[in-house]
Coordinates of C-alpha atoms in Angstrom, one line a residue:
Chain A
M334 CA -0.6 40.4 114.9
F335 CA 0.3 37.8 114.0
P336 CA -2.2 37.1 111.4
E337 CA -4.7 34.4 113.2
K338 CA -5.8 32.0 109.9
L339 CA -1.4 31.0 110.3
N340 CA -2.1 29.4 113.4
V341 CA -1.7 26.0 113.4
P342 CA -3.9 24.5 116.3
L343 CA -1.2 22.3 117.3
G344 CA -3.0 22.2 121.4
K345 CA -6.3 20.4 119.3
W346 CA -3.8 17.6 118.1
V347 CA -2.2 17.1 120.6
N348 CA -5.2 16.3 122.5
R349 CA -7.0 14.5 120.0
F350 CA -3.7 12.2 119.6
V351 CA -3.7 11.6 124.3
D352 CA -7.4 11.3 123.8
W353 CA -6.7 8.5 121.4
L354 CA -4.4 6.8 123.5
V355 CA -6.3 6.7 126.6
V356 CA -8.7 5.0 124.8
N357 CA -7.1 1.9 122.8
Y358 CA -3.9 2.3 125.0
G359 CA -4.9 2.6 128.3
D360 CA -4.5 -0.6 129.4
G361 CA -0.8 -0.6 128.1
F362 CA -0.2 2.1 130.2
E363 CA -2.0 0.8 132.9
A364 CA -0.2 -2.6 133.6
F365 CA 3.3 -0.6 132.6
A366 CA 2.5 1.7 135.7
D367 CA 0.8 -1.5 138.1
S368 CA 4.6 -2.9 137.5
L369 CA 6.5 0.4 138.0
L370 CA 3.8 0.7 141.6
T371 CA 4.9 -2.2 142.7
V372 CA 8.3 -2.2 142.7
L373 CA 8.4 1.8 143.9
V374 CA 5.7 0.3 146.3
W375 CA 8.5 -2.6 147.8
L376 CA 11.1 -0.2 148.0
E377 CA 9.7 2.1 150.1
H378 CA 8.2 -0.4 153.1
I379 CA 11.7 -1.8 153.6
L380 CA 12.9 2.2 153.5
R381 CA 10.7 2.5 156.0
G382 CA 10.3 -1.1 157.3
T383 CA 14.4 -0.5 158.1
P384 CA 15.6 0.2 161.5
W385 CA 16.4 3.8 161.5
W386 CA 19.9 3.3 163.0
I387 CA 20.4 0.5 160.6
M388 CA 19.8 2.6 157.8
V389 CA 21.8 5.5 159.2
I390 CA 24.7 3.1 160.2
A391 CA 24.3 1.2 155.9
I392 CA 24.3 5.1 154.5
A393 CA 27.7 4.8 156.3
V394 CA 28.8 2.6 155.2
I395 CA 28.2 2.4 152.1
G396 CA 29.6 6.6 152.6
F397 CA 33.4 5.3 153.9
H398 CA 33.1 2.8 151.0
A399 CA 33.4 4.5 147.9
S400 CA 35.0 7.1 149.6
R401 CA 37.5 4.5 152.2
S402 CA 37.7 8.3 154.5
W403 CA 36.5 7.7 157.9
K404 CA 35.7 12.0 158.2
I405 CA 32.5 11.3 155.2
A406 CA 30.8 8.0 156.6
A407 CA 30.7 10.2 159.9
G408 CA 29.2 13.4 157.8
L409 CA 26.9 11.1 156.3
A410 CA 25.5 9.7 159.1
I411 CA 25.2 12.5 160.7
A412 CA 23.1 14.4 158.0
M413 CA 21.4 11.9 157.7
I414 CA 20.4 11.9 161.8
A415 CA 19.3 15.3 161.5
I416 CA 16.6 14.5 159.0
G417 CA 15.1 12.4 162.2
T418 CA 15.6 14.8 164.1
L419 CA 13.2 17.1 162.2
G420 CA 10.7 14.9 163.1
L421 CA 11.2 14.1 158.7
W422 CA 13.1 11.0 158.9
D423 CA 9.2 8.7 157.6
K424 CA 8.0 10.9 154.8
A425 CA 12.3 11.0 153.5
M426 CA 12.4 7.9 153.2
Q427 CA 9.0 8.1 150.4
T428 CA 11.4 10.8 148.8
L429 CA 14.2 8.2 149.6
A430 CA 12.4 5.3 147.4
L431 CA 10.9 7.8 144.8
M432 CA 14.2 8.9 144.0
I433 CA 15.7 5.7 143.2
V434 CA 13.4 4.4 140.9
A435 CA 13.9 7.4 139.2
T436 CA 17.3 7.0 139.2
S437 CA 16.8 3.2 137.9
L438 CA 15.2 3.8 135.8
S439 CA 17.5 7.1 134.1
V440 CA 20.6 4.9 134.2
I441 CA 19.3 1.6 132.7
I442 CA 17.3 3.4 129.9
G443 CA 19.9 6.8 129.6
V444 CA 23.3 4.7 129.4
P445 CA 22.4 2.7 126.9
V446 CA 20.7 5.4 125.3
G447 CA 24.1 7.4 125.4
I448 CA 26.5 4.8 124.9
A449 CA 23.8 5.1 121.7
M450 CA 24.9 8.6 120.1
A451 CA 28.2 7.8 121.1
L452 CA 29.0 5.3 118.8
S453 CA 26.2 7.1 115.4
N454 CA 27.0 10.9 114.6
R455 CA 23.3 10.8 113.1
L456 CA 21.4 9.2 116.6
R457 CA 23.1 12.4 118.0
A458 CA 22.7 14.3 115.9
V459 CA 19.2 13.5 116.2
M460 CA 19.2 12.7 119.7
L461 CA 20.4 16.5 121.3
P462 CA 17.1 18.2 120.7
I463 CA 15.3 15.5 122.0
L464 CA 17.4 16.4 125.4
D465 CA 17.4 19.8 124.8
T466 CA 13.4 19.7 125.5
M467 CA 13.5 17.5 128.3
Q468 CA 15.0 19.3 129.9
T469 CA 14.0 22.5 128.7
M470 CA 10.0 22.1 129.0
P471 CA 8.9 23.3 132.5
S472 CA 7.5 19.7 133.9
F473 CA 3.6 20.5 133.8
V474 CA 2.7 20.0 130.1
Y475 CA 4.1 16.7 130.5
L476 CA 3.1 15.9 133.8
I477 CA -1.3 16.6 132.8
P478 CA -1.0 14.1 130.2
A479 CA 0.8 12.3 132.3
L480 CA -1.9 11.5 134.6
M481 CA -4.0 11.4 131.8
L482 CA -3.3 8.3 130.8
F483 CA -1.2 6.5 134.9
G484 CA -3.6 7.8 137.1
L485 CA -2.7 10.7 140.3
G486 CA -0.1 10.0 142.3
K487 CA 3.4 8.0 141.8
V488 CA 3.6 6.7 138.6
P489 CA 3.8 9.7 136.9
A490 CA 5.8 11.4 138.7
I491 CA 8.8 8.5 138.8
L492 CA 7.9 9.6 134.7
A493 CA 8.6 13.4 135.0
T494 CA 11.0 12.4 136.9
V495 CA 13.1 10.2 134.8
I496 CA 12.2 12.8 132.0
Y497 CA 13.7 16.0 133.3
A498 CA 17.1 14.1 135.2
A499 CA 17.5 11.6 132.4
P500 CA 19.3 14.3 130.0
P501 CA 22.5 14.8 132.1
V502 CA 23.4 10.9 132.4
I503 CA 23.0 10.2 128.2
R504 CA 24.8 13.1 127.4
L505 CA 27.7 12.5 129.9
T506 CA 27.3 8.4 128.7
D507 CA 28.0 10.1 125.4
L508 CA 31.1 12.7 126.4
G509 CA 32.7 10.1 128.1
I510 CA 33.2 7.7 125.2
R511 CA 34.1 10.0 122.8
L512 CA 37.0 11.6 124.5
V513 CA 38.6 8.2 124.8
D514 CA 41.5 9.1 123.6
R515 CA 42.2 7.7 119.7
E516 CA 45.8 6.0 120.8
V517 CA 44.0 4.0 122.8
L518 CA 41.0 3.0 120.3
E519 CA 43.5 2.7 118.0
A520 CA 45.7 0.7 119.8
S521 CA 42.6 -1.6 120.8
R522 CA 42.2 -1.3 117.3
S523 CA 45.4 -2.5 116.3
F524 CA 45.1 -5.5 118.0
G525 CA 42.2 -7.2 116.7
A526 CA 39.7 -6.3 119.1
S527 CA 36.3 -6.6 118.1
R528 CA 33.8 -3.3 118.9
R529 CA 32.1 -5.1 120.5
Q530 CA 35.7 -5.5 123.5
I531 CA 36.2 -2.1 122.8
L532 CA 33.0 -1.0 124.0
W533 CA 33.3 -2.9 126.7
K534 CA 37.5 -3.3 127.3
V535 CA 38.2 0.0 126.4
Q536 CA 35.6 2.7 125.9
L537 CA 33.0 1.9 128.9
P538 CA 36.2 1.7 131.2
L539 CA 37.3 4.7 130.8
A540 CA 34.0 6.7 129.6
L541 CA 33.3 5.4 133.9
P542 CA 34.6 8.9 135.4
N543 CA 32.1 11.2 133.2
I544 CA 29.8 7.6 133.5
M545 CA 30.4 8.6 137.4
A546 CA 28.9 12.0 136.8
G547 CA 26.6 11.9 135.3
I548 CA 24.2 9.6 137.7
N549 CA 25.5 12.4 140.1
Q550 CA 23.7 14.5 138.8
T551 CA 20.9 12.8 137.5
T552 CA 20.9 11.6 141.0
M553 CA 20.3 15.5 142.3
M554 CA 18.1 16.3 139.0
S555 CA 15.7 13.3 140.7
I556 CA 15.9 14.5 144.3
S557 CA 15.1 18.0 142.7
M558 CA 12.3 16.7 141.5
V559 CA 10.0 15.7 144.6
V560 CA 8.6 19.6 145.2
I561 CA 7.0 19.3 142.0
A562 CA 5.7 15.5 141.5
S563 CA 4.5 16.4 145.2
M564 CA 1.7 18.2 143.6
I565 CA 0.2 15.2 141.9
G566 CA -0.2 13.1 144.5
A567 CA 3.9 11.5 145.3
R568 CA 4.1 10.9 148.9
G569 CA 7.3 11.7 150.8
L570 CA 9.8 15.9 151.2
G571 CA 7.5 17.7 148.7
E572 CA 4.2 17.1 149.9
R573 CA 5.2 19.6 153.1
V574 CA 7.0 22.3 150.7
L575 CA 3.7 22.3 148.9
M576 CA 1.7 21.9 152.7
G577 CA 4.1 24.7 154.2
I578 CA 3.5 27.1 150.7
Q579 CA -0.3 26.0 151.1
R580 CA -0.5 27.0 154.6
L581 CA 2.4 30.3 154.4
D582 CA 3.9 27.6 157.2
V583 CA 7.5 29.1 156.9
G584 CA 8.9 26.6 159.2
A585 CA 7.1 23.2 157.6
G586 CA 8.4 24.7 154.6
M587 CA 12.4 25.2 155.7
E588 CA 12.3 21.3 157.3
A589 CA 10.8 19.5 154.9
G590 CA 13.6 22.4 152.0
I591 CA 16.4 21.4 154.4
A592 CA 15.7 17.6 154.7
I593 CA 16.4 17.4 150.5
V594 CA 19.0 20.1 151.1
L595 CA 20.6 17.1 153.0
L596 CA 19.0 14.1 151.1
A597 CA 20.9 16.2 148.4
V598 CA 24.5 16.5 149.7
V599 CA 24.4 13.1 151.0
F600 CA 23.9 11.1 147.3
D601 CA 26.3 13.6 145.9
R602 CA 29.2 12.8 148.3
I603 CA 28.6 8.6 147.7
G604 CA 28.2 9.7 144.0
Q605 CA 31.0 12.1 143.7
A606 CA 34.0 9.8 146.1
Y607 CA 32.8 6.9 143.4
G608 CA 33.6 8.5 140.6
K609 CA 36.1 9.4 142.1
R610 CA 37.6 5.2 142.2
S611 CA 36.3 4.4 139.3
Q612 CA 39.0 5.9 138.3
R613 CA 41.2 4.0 138.7
S614 CA 38.9 1.0 139.3
P615 CA 39.7 -2.9 137.8
L616 CA 35.9 -2.5 137.0
A617 CA 33.6 -3.6 133.7
E618 CA 37.6 -5.9 133.4
D619 CA 35.5 -9.3 132.7
K620 CA 32.6 -8.1 131.6
S621 CA 33.7 -8.8 127.4
Chain B
M1330 CA 56.9 -13.1 96.1
S1331 CA 57.6 -11.5 99.3
Y1332 CA 56.5 -11.2 102.2
I1333 CA 54.4 -7.8 102.8
E1334 CA 54.2 -6.4 99.4
I1335 CA 52.4 -2.7 99.2
R1336 CA 52.3 -2.2 94.9
N1337 CA 50.4 1.5 94.0
I1338 CA 49.3 3.1 97.2
F1339 CA 46.9 5.9 96.5
K1340 CA 45.1 7.8 100.1
I1341 CA 43.8 10.9 99.6
F1342 CA 41.8 12.3 102.8
G1343 CA 39.2 13.9 101.3
P1344 CA 35.5 13.7 101.6
D1345 CA 35.0 12.7 97.0
P1346 CA 38.8 11.0 97.5
Q1347 CA 38.2 9.9 93.4
T1348 CA 38.2 12.7 91.6
A1349 CA 41.9 13.6 93.2
L1350 CA 42.2 10.4 92.9
Q1351 CA 41.8 10.8 89.3
M1352 CA 44.5 14.0 89.1
A1353 CA 47.1 12.5 91.4
K1354 CA 47.6 9.2 89.4
A1355 CA 47.4 11.7 85.8
G1356 CA 50.4 13.6 87.8
A1357 CA 49.3 15.9 90.1
D1358 CA 51.0 17.1 92.8
K1359 CA 50.1 17.2 96.6
D1360 CA 49.9 20.8 96.6
E1361 CA 48.0 20.9 92.9
I1362 CA 45.1 19.1 94.5
L1363 CA 45.0 20.3 97.7
A1364 CA 44.5 23.9 96.2
K1365 CA 42.0 22.4 93.7
T1366 CA 39.4 20.1 94.6
G1367 CA 41.0 20.8 98.9
H1368 CA 41.9 17.3 98.9
T1369 CA 45.1 15.7 101.2
V1370 CA 47.3 13.5 99.6
G1371 CA 48.4 11.2 102.6
L1372 CA 49.9 9.0 100.0
H1373 CA 51.2 9.1 96.2
D1374 CA 52.2 6.3 94.1
V1375 CA 53.8 3.9 97.3
S1376 CA 54.9 0.9 96.0
L1377 CA 57.0 -1.2 98.9
S1378 CA 58.5 -5.1 99.3
I1379 CA 59.3 -6.0 102.5
E1380 CA 61.3 -9.4 102.8
R1381 CA 60.3 -11.9 106.2
G1382 CA 62.6 -11.0 109.3
E1383 CA 64.2 -7.2 108.2
T1384 CA 64.0 -4.2 110.2
F1385 CA 62.5 -1.7 108.0
V1386 CA 62.4 1.2 108.5
V1387 CA 60.7 3.9 107.3
M1388 CA 61.8 7.6 107.0
G1389 CA 60.0 10.9 106.5
L1390 CA 59.5 14.5 108.2
S1391 CA 55.8 15.3 109.0
G1392 CA 53.6 14.5 107.1
S1393 CA 55.3 12.6 104.8
G1394 CA 52.9 10.1 104.5
K1395 CA 55.1 7.3 107.3
S1396 CA 52.0 6.8 109.9
T1397 CA 49.0 6.9 107.0
L1398 CA 52.2 4.4 105.9
I1399 CA 51.6 2.0 108.5
R1400 CA 48.1 2.1 109.3
H1401 CA 47.4 0.4 105.3
L1402 CA 49.8 -2.2 107.1
N1403 CA 47.6 -3.8 109.3
R1404 CA 44.1 -1.7 107.4
L1405 CA 43.8 0.7 110.2
I1406 CA 43.7 3.3 107.1
D1407 CA 42.1 1.6 103.8
P1408 CA 43.9 2.7 100.3
T1409 CA 41.8 4.3 98.4
S1410 CA 43.5 2.8 95.9
G1411 CA 46.0 0.0 95.4
E1412 CA 47.2 -3.4 96.9
V1413 CA 48.3 -5.0 99.9
L1414 CA 49.7 -8.7 100.0
F1415 CA 50.7 -9.9 103.4
D1416 CA 52.8 -13.1 102.6
G1417 CA 50.5 -13.7 99.7
T1418 CA 47.1 -12.9 100.5
D1419 CA 45.3 -9.6 99.9
I1420 CA 44.3 -8.2 103.1
L1421 CA 42.0 -5.6 101.5
A1422 CA 39.6 -8.1 100.8
M1423 CA 39.1 -9.1 103.9
S1424 CA 35.9 -8.7 105.9
I1425 CA 35.6 -7.3 109.4
S1426 CA 36.3 -10.7 111.3
E1427 CA 38.8 -12.1 109.2
L1428 CA 41.0 -9.0 109.2
N1429 CA 40.6 -9.3 112.8
A1430 CA 41.2 -13.0 113.5
F1431 CA 44.7 -11.6 110.8
R1432 CA 45.4 -9.2 113.6
R1433 CA 44.6 -10.8 116.2
K1434 CA 47.2 -14.0 115.5
R1435 CA 50.1 -12.2 113.3
L1436 CA 50.4 -8.3 114.4
G1437 CA 51.3 -7.1 116.7
M1438 CA 52.2 -2.5 117.1
V1439 CA 53.9 -0.2 119.0
F1440 CA 52.4 3.7 118.9
Q1441 CA 54.3 7.2 119.4
R1442 CA 52.4 8.0 122.4
F1443 CA 52.5 4.6 124.5
G1444 CA 48.0 4.3 123.8
L1445 CA 48.4 2.3 126.8
L1446 CA 45.1 1.5 128.5
P1447 CA 45.0 3.7 131.4
H1448 CA 42.7 1.9 133.6
R1449 CA 44.9 -1.1 133.0
N1450 CA 48.1 -2.2 135.6
V1451 CA 51.2 -3.2 133.6
I1452 CA 50.2 -6.6 133.6
N1453 CA 46.9 -6.7 131.6
N1454 CA 47.9 -4.4 129.2
V1455 CA 50.7 -6.5 127.8
A1456 CA 48.2 -9.1 128.4
Y1457 CA 45.6 -7.5 126.2
G1458 CA 46.3 -8.4 123.5
L1459 CA 45.7 -12.4 124.9
E1460 CA 43.3 -11.6 126.1
I1461 CA 41.1 -9.9 123.0
Q1462 CA 41.8 -13.5 121.1
G1463 CA 40.2 -15.2 123.8
Q1464 CA 43.2 -17.3 125.9
D1465 CA 42.2 -18.0 129.6
R1466 CA 43.5 -16.0 132.1
K1467 CA 45.8 -17.6 133.7
T1468 CA 47.9 -18.4 130.4
R1469 CA 48.5 -14.4 128.9
E1470 CA 49.2 -13.5 132.8
D1471 CA 52.5 -16.1 132.2
A1472 CA 53.1 -14.5 128.8
A1473 CA 52.0 -11.5 130.7
R1474 CA 55.0 -11.6 133.1
N1475 CA 57.6 -13.4 131.1
W1476 CA 57.9 -10.4 128.3
I1477 CA 57.3 -7.5 131.2
E1478 CA 60.4 -9.9 132.4
R1479 CA 62.4 -9.5 129.0
V1480 CA 62.0 -5.9 128.9
G1481 CA 63.6 -5.3 131.3
L1482 CA 59.9 -4.5 133.9
G1483 CA 60.3 -6.9 136.3
G1484 CA 58.6 -5.9 139.9
Y1485 CA 56.8 -3.2 137.1
E1486 CA 53.2 -5.6 136.9
D1487 CA 51.1 -3.7 139.2
K1488 CA 51.5 -0.2 138.5
F1489 CA 49.2 2.3 136.2
P1490 CA 50.5 3.0 132.8
D1491 CA 51.5 7.0 134.7
Q1492 CA 53.3 5.3 137.7
L1493 CA 56.1 4.8 134.6
S1494 CA 58.5 7.1 132.7
G1495 CA 57.8 7.3 129.6
G1496 CA 60.4 5.1 128.4
M1497 CA 58.9 2.3 130.9
Q1498 CA 56.3 3.0 129.2
Q1499 CA 57.5 1.9 125.6
R1500 CA 59.2 -1.6 127.5
V1501 CA 55.1 -2.1 128.6
G1502 CA 54.3 -0.7 125.1
L1503 CA 56.7 -2.7 123.1
A1504 CA 56.3 -5.9 125.8
R1505 CA 52.4 -5.7 125.4
A1506 CA 53.0 -5.6 120.7
L1507 CA 55.3 -8.8 121.8
A1508 CA 53.4 -10.6 123.6
T1509 CA 51.0 -12.7 121.9
D1510 CA 54.2 -13.9 119.2
P1511 CA 53.5 -12.0 116.2
E1512 CA 55.2 -11.9 113.2
V1513 CA 55.5 -8.5 112.0
L1514 CA 55.4 -5.3 114.7
L1515 CA 54.4 -2.4 113.4
M1516 CA 56.1 0.3 114.7
D1517 CA 54.8 3.8 114.4
E1518 CA 57.5 7.1 116.3
A1519 CA 57.6 4.1 118.4
F1520 CA 61.2 6.5 120.2
S1521 CA 60.1 9.5 119.3
A1522 CA 59.1 11.5 122.3
L1523 CA 61.2 9.4 124.1
D1524 CA 64.2 11.6 125.7
P1525 CA 67.9 11.2 123.8
L1526 CA 69.2 8.7 126.0
I1527 CA 66.7 7.0 126.9
R1528 CA 65.9 6.4 123.4
N1529 CA 68.8 5.3 122.4
D1530 CA 68.3 2.1 125.1
M1531 CA 65.6 1.6 123.5
Q1532 CA 67.1 1.3 120.6
D1533 CA 69.7 -0.8 122.5
E1534 CA 66.6 -3.1 123.6
L1535 CA 64.6 -3.4 120.7
V1536 CA 68.5 -4.9 118.4
K1537 CA 69.0 -6.3 121.6
L1538 CA 66.0 -8.0 120.7
Q1539 CA 65.0 -8.5 117.2
G1540 CA 68.7 -10.6 117.2
E1541 CA 66.8 -13.6 119.8
L1542 CA 63.6 -13.0 118.3
H1543 CA 64.1 -12.4 114.6
K1544 CA 60.8 -11.4 114.4
T1545 CA 60.2 -8.9 110.3
I1546 CA 60.1 -5.3 111.7
V1547 CA 58.3 -1.6 109.8
F1548 CA 59.9 0.9 111.9
I1549 CA 58.2 4.5 111.3
T1550 CA 61.0 8.3 112.2
H1551 CA 61.7 11.3 111.7
D1552 CA 65.2 10.2 113.1
L1553 CA 68.4 9.9 110.4
D1554 CA 70.4 8.6 112.4
E1555 CA 67.3 6.1 113.8
A1556 CA 66.7 4.8 110.7
L1557 CA 70.6 3.8 109.3
K1558 CA 70.7 1.6 113.3
L1559 CA 67.9 0.0 113.0
G1560 CA 67.0 -0.1 109.4
D1561 CA 68.4 -2.8 107.4
R1562 CA 66.8 -1.2 105.0
I1563 CA 65.3 2.3 105.1
A1564 CA 63.1 3.7 102.9
I1565 CA 62.8 7.1 102.8
L1566 CA 59.3 9.4 102.5
K1567 CA 58.1 13.1 101.1
D1568 CA 54.7 14.5 100.5
G1569 CA 53.3 11.1 100.5
K1570 CA 56.1 9.7 97.6
L1571 CA 58.8 7.4 97.7
I1572 CA 62.4 8.8 97.0
Q1573 CA 64.1 5.8 98.1
T1574 CA 64.2 2.0 100.3
G1575 CA 68.1 0.7 100.2
R1576 CA 70.5 -0.8 102.6
P1577 CA 71.9 2.3 105.2
E1578 CA 75.6 2.3 103.8
E1579 CA 73.8 2.7 99.7
I1580 CA 71.6 6.3 101.4
I1581 CA 75.1 7.1 102.4
M1582 CA 77.0 6.4 99.8
H1583 CA 74.7 7.7 96.9
P1584 CA 71.6 9.4 98.5
A1585 CA 69.1 9.9 95.1
D1586 CA 68.3 12.9 95.1
N1587 CA 69.2 16.7 96.9
Y1588 CA 66.6 16.6 99.4
V1589 CA 68.5 12.9 100.6
R1590 CA 72.1 14.0 100.6
A1591 CA 70.3 16.8 103.2
F1592 CA 69.0 14.5 106.0
T1593 CA 72.5 12.2 105.2
R1594 CA 75.0 15.3 105.1
D1595 CA 74.6 15.6 109.2
V1596 CA 74.9 11.6 110.1
N1597 CA 77.9 9.9 111.3
R1598 CA 78.9 7.9 108.6
S1599 CA 81.2 6.2 111.1
R1600 CA 78.4 4.4 112.7
V1601 CA 77.0 3.6 109.3
L1602 CA 79.5 2.2 107.0
R1603 CA 80.8 -0.5 106.8
A1604 CA 83.8 -2.7 106.1
R1605 CA 82.4 -4.8 103.5
T1606 CA 81.8 -1.0 102.7
L1607 CA 84.1 0.0 101.8
M1608 CA 86.9 -2.3 101.3
Q1609 CA 88.9 -3.8 98.1
P1610 CA 87.6 -6.9 96.9
I1611 CA 90.7 -9.2 95.9
S1612 CA 91.8 -9.8 92.6
D1613 CA 94.8 -11.9 93.6
D1614 CA 96.1 -13.7 97.2
D1615 CA 99.8 -12.2 96.7
N1616 CA 98.6 -8.8 97.7
I1617 CA 97.6 -10.4 101.0
N1618 CA 100.3 -10.1 103.8
A1619 CA 100.0 -12.8 107.2
S1620 CA 100.6 -10.3 110.0
W1621 CA 97.6 -7.4 108.7
P1622 CA 94.7 -7.8 111.1
R1623 CA 91.5 -10.1 110.3
I1624 CA 88.2 -7.8 110.1
A1625 CA 84.9 -9.1 109.9
D1626 CA 82.8 -7.5 107.0
D1627 CA 80.7 -6.4 109.0
M1628 CA 81.6 -4.3 111.5
R1629 CA 81.7 -0.4 111.2
L1630 CA 83.8 2.1 110.9
E1631 CA 83.8 4.0 114.6
D1632 CA 84.8 0.0 115.2
I1633 CA 87.8 -0.6 112.5
L1634 CA 89.3 3.2 113.1
P1635 CA 90.8 2.2 116.2
V1636 CA 92.6 -1.2 114.7
A1637 CA 94.1 0.9 111.2
L1638 CA 95.3 2.8 113.7
A1639 CA 97.4 0.7 115.5
T1640 CA 99.0 -1.1 111.9
N1641 CA 100.8 -0.5 109.8
G1642 CA 99.9 -1.7 106.9
S1643 CA 96.3 -2.7 105.4
M1644 CA 93.4 -5.3 107.3
S1645 CA 91.9 -8.0 105.8
V1646 CA 88.4 -8.2 105.8
I1647 CA 87.1 -12.0 106.7
D1648 CA 82.9 -12.5 105.7
G1649 CA 81.9 -15.0 108.7
Q1650 CA 82.9 -17.8 106.7
E1651 CA 86.2 -16.7 107.9
K1652 CA 87.3 -16.5 104.1
L1653 CA 89.3 -13.9 103.1
I1654 CA 87.0 -10.7 101.0
G1655 CA 88.9 -8.2 100.2
I1656 CA 91.4 -5.2 101.3
L1657 CA 90.6 -2.4 103.5
S1658 CA 94.1 -0.1 103.4
K1659 CA 94.5 3.1 106.4
E1660 CA 94.3 6.2 103.1
Q1661 CA 90.8 4.4 102.6
V1662 CA 89.3 5.0 106.1
I1663 CA 90.4 7.9 106.0
A1664 CA 89.0 9.1 102.9
A1665 CA 85.9 8.0 103.7
L1666 CA 86.0 9.8 107.3
V1667 CA 86.6 12.6 104.8
A1668 CA 83.7 12.3 102.4

């Protein structure tokens, strides 16, 4: 037995800290939650309000724009229609809205953090264990304090998703920038480019394929979080899976599961196609 | 004072260069310092003067410090101790923004593995330096097109680097370096990665361009033939130390030590030696026979040879002003070939 005297009451400290946060900063958290919720509800409203065939066409068009292949565009359209035929269109749109918000938030936070990590070895040393923690810590552990701070519903679901899904885009942004050929950087410096010019004109464009791969993985991970998110009141496909588990309705669970997979495949193909194209694109050319 | 002055440069790589620097200044050599402190001596007390408009070649084998040396000229590497003066200005005293302005306006650099931006096509690669300067799109594209044409890549403006051969990529690198119209062109083993025929073409191209542009060129190479072909003057580096500096003929005729002599042994002397070096300066005009063929003082031995074989007597050597400055006999030509 490990001597009890040496036990650290970490749990108690965390409880006290969360209580203190709720008491002192509850209003602030609520305001933040409200603004996030407004965006999500608005997006959800649009996606659910759009006729299904327009959504299917939109997905096909995006697919074609990304891949320049009719086959892929048609395949994506069929996958979306298949979700509809399972009777899960509306739920899929709710999930989609959640996923878009969570992924956008992850990218908005993740890319700058990744850039900062690439530029500073010290920050990188600090961030790596944090990222490991974010990815391995069971999500229920941070769902509970998130619930206490933001209440039941979509906002804690989004935050839990961001914590789980942001690490890949952070890691791959860092990696992408670090992999840029040294001689190319040296050439850029020899022409008198400032750090800012090097970042925008050389490092980011060359890291773009890796960043796109990171965004793709982040998207996939945020889709995979929908089931857990549904446990704290986020609606959508995860809710159906949960219901299937609770009622031992294997069929309903399977339907929703397939719809999640289809949604994931659709966004994976789009993300990958953009990733491939970004390897030679005039993107970021004129930003400075 | 010369255009570029490098004074007593030491460069030591490692976490604590100062200790190793003291050892190096006290005369310890590279191996000794590496064994005792784990620090690598990149450059050991190197001083050079480079004149405006000359092509100055730094020659050395890998590990001799030549690439480190050229990076001191635009401060891609800072020395552990020493001075670098550029037209009288101490570039080591420059702030980051002054340094960037200096690099933008006055220097161009060409790299061994080209260092092209793989996500940009040829014209945007060539225009890169001008873009960094903040020139508008039209100005920089016009300039880029002009330089692409001059290095012989017209029609390839929209290709990407990975669609071009090595020789073509280096032409892009050269055009990129020239597009900002720099005073100084730094070329770090610029042609070493190319195969021999292409390398020869590029050397000829550079000689031709230099004939029109008269830039100051600092050229790094491990190939003595290349050094002799391009250089107005050559510096030879070994283990971070400067062994010899001189004109190509001086290096060939009077190698400073056995290391340099070993290099010069395989050199095609007829390509390096010129009439000026071989001739007998004139003492009295009486010895000149008007029927002798006249040759220019900068004519290479390989070009003199057919003239020498066709004549029965000697040859008279004239300078740029058509003034007689020496005589060269058939025997002297043959002796120079055999030596």
